Coordinates of C-alpha atoms in Angstrom, one line a residue:
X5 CA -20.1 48.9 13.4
X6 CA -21.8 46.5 10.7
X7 CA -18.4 45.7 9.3
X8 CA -17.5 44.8 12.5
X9 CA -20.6 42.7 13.2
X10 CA -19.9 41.0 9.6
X11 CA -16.6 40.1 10.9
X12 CA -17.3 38.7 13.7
X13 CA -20.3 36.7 11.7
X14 CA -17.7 35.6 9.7
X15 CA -15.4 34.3 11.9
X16 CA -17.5 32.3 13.9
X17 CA -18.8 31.2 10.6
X18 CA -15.5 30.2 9.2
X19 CA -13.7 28.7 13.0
X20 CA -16.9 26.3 12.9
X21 CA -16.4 25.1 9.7
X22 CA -12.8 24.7 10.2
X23 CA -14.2 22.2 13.8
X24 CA -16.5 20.0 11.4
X25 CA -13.7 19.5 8.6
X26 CA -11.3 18.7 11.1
X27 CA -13.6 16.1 12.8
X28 CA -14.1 14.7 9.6
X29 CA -10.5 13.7 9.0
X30 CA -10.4 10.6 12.0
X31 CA -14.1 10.1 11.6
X32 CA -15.0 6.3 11.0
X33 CA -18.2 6.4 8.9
X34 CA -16.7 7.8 4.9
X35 CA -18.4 5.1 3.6
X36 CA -20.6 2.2 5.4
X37 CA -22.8 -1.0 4.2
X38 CA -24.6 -3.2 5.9
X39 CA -25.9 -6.9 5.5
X40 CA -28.9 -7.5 6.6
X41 CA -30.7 -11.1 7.7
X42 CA -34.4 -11.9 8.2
X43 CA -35.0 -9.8 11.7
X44 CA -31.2 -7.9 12.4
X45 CA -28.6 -6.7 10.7
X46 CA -25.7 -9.6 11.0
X47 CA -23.1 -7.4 9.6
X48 CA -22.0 -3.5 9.3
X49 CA -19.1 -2.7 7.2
X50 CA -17.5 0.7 6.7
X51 CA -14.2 2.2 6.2
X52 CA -12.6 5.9 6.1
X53 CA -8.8 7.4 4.8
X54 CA -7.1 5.1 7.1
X55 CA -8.9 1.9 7.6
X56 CA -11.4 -0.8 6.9
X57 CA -13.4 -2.2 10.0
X58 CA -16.4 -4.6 10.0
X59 CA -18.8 -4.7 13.2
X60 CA -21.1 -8.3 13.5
X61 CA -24.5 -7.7 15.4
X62 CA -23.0 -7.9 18.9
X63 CA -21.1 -5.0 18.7
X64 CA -18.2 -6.3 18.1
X65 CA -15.7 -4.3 15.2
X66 CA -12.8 -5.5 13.5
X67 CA -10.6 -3.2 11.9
X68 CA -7.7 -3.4 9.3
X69 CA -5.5 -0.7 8.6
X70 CA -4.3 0.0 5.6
X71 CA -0.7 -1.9 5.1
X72 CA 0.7 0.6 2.8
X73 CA 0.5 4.2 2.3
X74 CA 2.1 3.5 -1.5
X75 CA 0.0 0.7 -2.4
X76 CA -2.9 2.7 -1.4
X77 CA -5.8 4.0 -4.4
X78 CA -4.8 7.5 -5.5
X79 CA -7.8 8.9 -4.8
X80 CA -7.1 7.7 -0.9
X81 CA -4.0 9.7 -0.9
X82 CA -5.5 13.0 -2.8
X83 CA -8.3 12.9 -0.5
X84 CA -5.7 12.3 2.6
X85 CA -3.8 14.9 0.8
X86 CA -6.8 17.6 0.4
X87 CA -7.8 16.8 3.9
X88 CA -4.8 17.7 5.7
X89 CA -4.4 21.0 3.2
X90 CA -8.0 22.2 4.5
X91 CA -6.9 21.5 7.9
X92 CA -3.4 23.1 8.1
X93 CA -5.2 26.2 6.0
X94 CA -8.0 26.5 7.9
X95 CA -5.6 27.0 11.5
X96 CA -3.4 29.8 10.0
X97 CA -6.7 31.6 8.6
X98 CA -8.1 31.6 12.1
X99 CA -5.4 32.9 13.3
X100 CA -5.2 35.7 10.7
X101 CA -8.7 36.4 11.1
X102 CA -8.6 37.0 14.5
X103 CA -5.0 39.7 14.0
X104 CA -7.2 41.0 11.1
X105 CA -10.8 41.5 13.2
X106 CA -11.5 45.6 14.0
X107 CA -12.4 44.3 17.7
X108 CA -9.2 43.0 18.6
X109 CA -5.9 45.2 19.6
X110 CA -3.6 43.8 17.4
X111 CA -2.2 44.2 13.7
X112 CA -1.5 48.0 13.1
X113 CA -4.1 50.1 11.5
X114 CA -7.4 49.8 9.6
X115 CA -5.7 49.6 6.5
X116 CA -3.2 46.5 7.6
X117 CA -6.1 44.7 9.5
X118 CA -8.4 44.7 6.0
X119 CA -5.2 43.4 4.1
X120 CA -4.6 40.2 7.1
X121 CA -8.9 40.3 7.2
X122 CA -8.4 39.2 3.5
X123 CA -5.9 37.2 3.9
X124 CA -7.6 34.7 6.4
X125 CA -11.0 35.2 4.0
X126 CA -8.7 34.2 1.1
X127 CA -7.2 30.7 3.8
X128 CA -10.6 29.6 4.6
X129 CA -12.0 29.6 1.1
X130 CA -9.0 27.5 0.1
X131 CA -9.3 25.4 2.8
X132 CA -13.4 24.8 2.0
X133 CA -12.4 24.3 -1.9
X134 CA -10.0 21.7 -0.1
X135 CA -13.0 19.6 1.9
X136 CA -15.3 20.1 -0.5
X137 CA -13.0 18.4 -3.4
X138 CA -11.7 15.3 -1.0
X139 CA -15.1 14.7 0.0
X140 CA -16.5 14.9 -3.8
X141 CA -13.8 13.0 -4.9
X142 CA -14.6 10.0 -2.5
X143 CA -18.2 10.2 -2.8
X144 CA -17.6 9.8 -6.9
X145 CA -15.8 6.8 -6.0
X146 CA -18.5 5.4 -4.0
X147 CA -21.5 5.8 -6.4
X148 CA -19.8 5.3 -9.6
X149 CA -18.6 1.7 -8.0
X150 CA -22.3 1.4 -6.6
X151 CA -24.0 2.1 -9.7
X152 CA -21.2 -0.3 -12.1
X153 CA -23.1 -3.5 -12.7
X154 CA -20.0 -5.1 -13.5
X155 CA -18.3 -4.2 -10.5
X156 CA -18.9 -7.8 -8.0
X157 CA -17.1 -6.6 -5.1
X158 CA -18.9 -5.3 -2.0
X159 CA -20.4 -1.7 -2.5
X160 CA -20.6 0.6 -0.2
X161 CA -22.8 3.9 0.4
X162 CA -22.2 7.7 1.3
X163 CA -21.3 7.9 5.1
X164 CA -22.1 10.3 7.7
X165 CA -18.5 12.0 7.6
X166 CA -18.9 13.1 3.8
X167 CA -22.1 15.3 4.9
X168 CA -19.9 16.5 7.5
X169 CA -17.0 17.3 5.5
X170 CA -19.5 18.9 2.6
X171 CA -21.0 20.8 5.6
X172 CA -18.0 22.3 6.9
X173 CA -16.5 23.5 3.5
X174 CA -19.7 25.3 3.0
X175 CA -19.3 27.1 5.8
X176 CA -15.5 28.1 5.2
X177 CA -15.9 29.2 2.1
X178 CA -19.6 31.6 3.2
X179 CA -17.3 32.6 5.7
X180 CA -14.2 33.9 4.2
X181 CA -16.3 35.7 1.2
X182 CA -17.4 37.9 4.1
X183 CA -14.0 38.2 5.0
X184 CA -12.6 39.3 1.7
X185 CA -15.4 42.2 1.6
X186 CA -14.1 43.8 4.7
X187 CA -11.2 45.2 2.8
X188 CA -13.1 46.8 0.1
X189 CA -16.1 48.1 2.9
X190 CA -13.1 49.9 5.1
X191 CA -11.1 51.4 1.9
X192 CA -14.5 52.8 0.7
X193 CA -14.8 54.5 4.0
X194 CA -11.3 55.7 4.3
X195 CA -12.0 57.3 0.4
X196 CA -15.2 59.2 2.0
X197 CA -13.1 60.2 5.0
X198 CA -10.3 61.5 2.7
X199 CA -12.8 63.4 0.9
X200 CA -13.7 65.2 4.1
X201 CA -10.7 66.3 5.3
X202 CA -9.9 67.6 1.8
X203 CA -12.8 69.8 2.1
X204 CA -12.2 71.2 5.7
X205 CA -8.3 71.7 4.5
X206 CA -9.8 74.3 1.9
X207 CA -11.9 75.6 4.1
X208 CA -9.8 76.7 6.5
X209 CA -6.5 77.7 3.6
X210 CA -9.4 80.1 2.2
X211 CA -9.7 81.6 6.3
X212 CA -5.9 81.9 6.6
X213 CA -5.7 83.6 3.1
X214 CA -8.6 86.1 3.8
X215 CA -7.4 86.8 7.7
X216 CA -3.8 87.3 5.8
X217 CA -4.0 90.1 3.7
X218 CA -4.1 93.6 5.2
X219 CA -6.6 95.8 5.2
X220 CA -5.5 98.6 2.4
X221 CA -8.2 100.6 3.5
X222 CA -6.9 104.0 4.2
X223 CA -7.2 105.7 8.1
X224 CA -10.2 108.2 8.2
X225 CA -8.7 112.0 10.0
X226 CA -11.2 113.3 11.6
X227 CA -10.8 117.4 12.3
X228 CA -11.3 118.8 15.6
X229 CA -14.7 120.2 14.6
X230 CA -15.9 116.5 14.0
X231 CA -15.9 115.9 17.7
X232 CA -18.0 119.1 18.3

C-alpha cells in the first residue's frame, strides 16, 4: 500500500513537472529588461528561444523572429535542443509510469511493472537533467554578459520562464527517484514472500514424509481369556 501511495506521489510529482517544463518552451519572458523614464517605464524588452520582441509603454509589442536557425548562437540551439529532449522524454515517461503504477490493470506482473516503474523514473530524471541544463545554460549567458563591463550592448536579466523551467526539472527529477525505488521496495518483498513459501513447502514435505511411512508396529493377539 505505501509503495503504492509513493507511486502515485510520484507521478503526479513527475506529470506536473513535465506541464511547467513544457510551458516553458513557447514562454515569452527567458530574459527581459526594461528602460525606465522619470515616472513610467518607456520601454520593456525581452526575448526567449525563438524571438526578440520589445513592448513601448502603451502596450504595444514588436517582435522579431529569429531569421536563421544556423546563424543562431549555439547556446540558442543547445538550449532549443535540451528543451525539446525534456519534452519528448518527459511524455514517454508518463506514459511508462502510468503502464508501470501497481493501481492500474495493465503491464503483466509485479515484477514487469517495477522494471517499466523504473523505466519512466529513469525518463523523467533525464528529462529534468534536460530543463535544468538549457535553463542553466541560458541563465550563464545572461549574467556573465550582465556582469562583463566591456560588454556595451543592451543587457538583459533572468526571466520568469527560467524559474519555471528550474522549477519543473526539480520536480521531474524528485519524481522519478521515487520511481526508481519502487523496483527495489517490490523485489525486497517478493525475496520475503519467497522465504515464506520455502518454509511452508518444508513444512508440509516433513507431514507427507511422516504420514508416509508405515507403521512397523507389530498387531497385539489378544487370547480369548483377555476378553473375560
Amino acid at each position: 500500500m505505501a509503495s503504492t501511495s509513493a507511486e502515485i506521489i510520484a507521478f503526479l510529482l513527475t506529470v506536473s513537472g513535465w506541464v511547467l517544463i513544457s510551458s516553458t518552451l513557447p514562454t515569452d519572458y527567458w530574459k527581459v529588461s526594461t528602460i525606465d523614464g522619470t515616472v513610467i517605464t518607456t520601454a520593456t524588452f525581452w526575448a526567449n528561444l525563438w524571438k526578440t520582441c520589445v513592448t513601448d509603454s502603451t502596450g504595444v509589442s514588436n517582435c522579431k523572429d529569429f531569421p536563421s536557425m544556423l546563424a543562431l548562437d549555439g547556446y540558442i540551439q543547445a538550449c532549443r535542443g535540451l528543451m525539446i529532449s525534456a519534452v519528448c522524454l518527459g511524455f514517454f515517461g508518463a506514459v511508462f509510469g502510468l503502464v508501470g503504477m501497481k493501481c492500474t490493470k495493465v503491464g503483466g506482473s509485479d515484477q514487469t511493472k517495477a522494471k517499466i516503474a523504473c523505466l519512466a523514473g529513469l525518463m523523467f530524471i533525464l528529462s529534468g537533467l534536460c530543463s535544468m541544463t538549457s535553463c542553466s545554460l541560458y541563465a550563464n549567458r545572461i549574467t556573465s554578459e550582465f556582469f562583463d563591463p566591456s560588454f556595451v550592448a543592451q543587457k538583459y536579466e533572468l526571466g520568469a520562464a527560467l524559474f519555471i523551467g528550474w522549477a519543473g526539472a526539480s520536480l521531474c527529477i524528485i519524481g522519478g527517484i521515487i520511481f526508481c525505488f519502487s523496483i527495489a521496495e517490490n523485489s525486497n518483498s517478493a525475496r520475503r514472500g519467497y522465504a515464506y513459501n520455502g518454509a511452508t513447502s518444508v513444512m508440509s514435505s516433513r507431514t507427507k514424509v511422516h504420514n508416509s511411512v508405515p507403521d512397523k508396529t507389530p498387531p497385539k493377539h489378544f487370547d480369548k481369556n483377555a476378553y473375560v
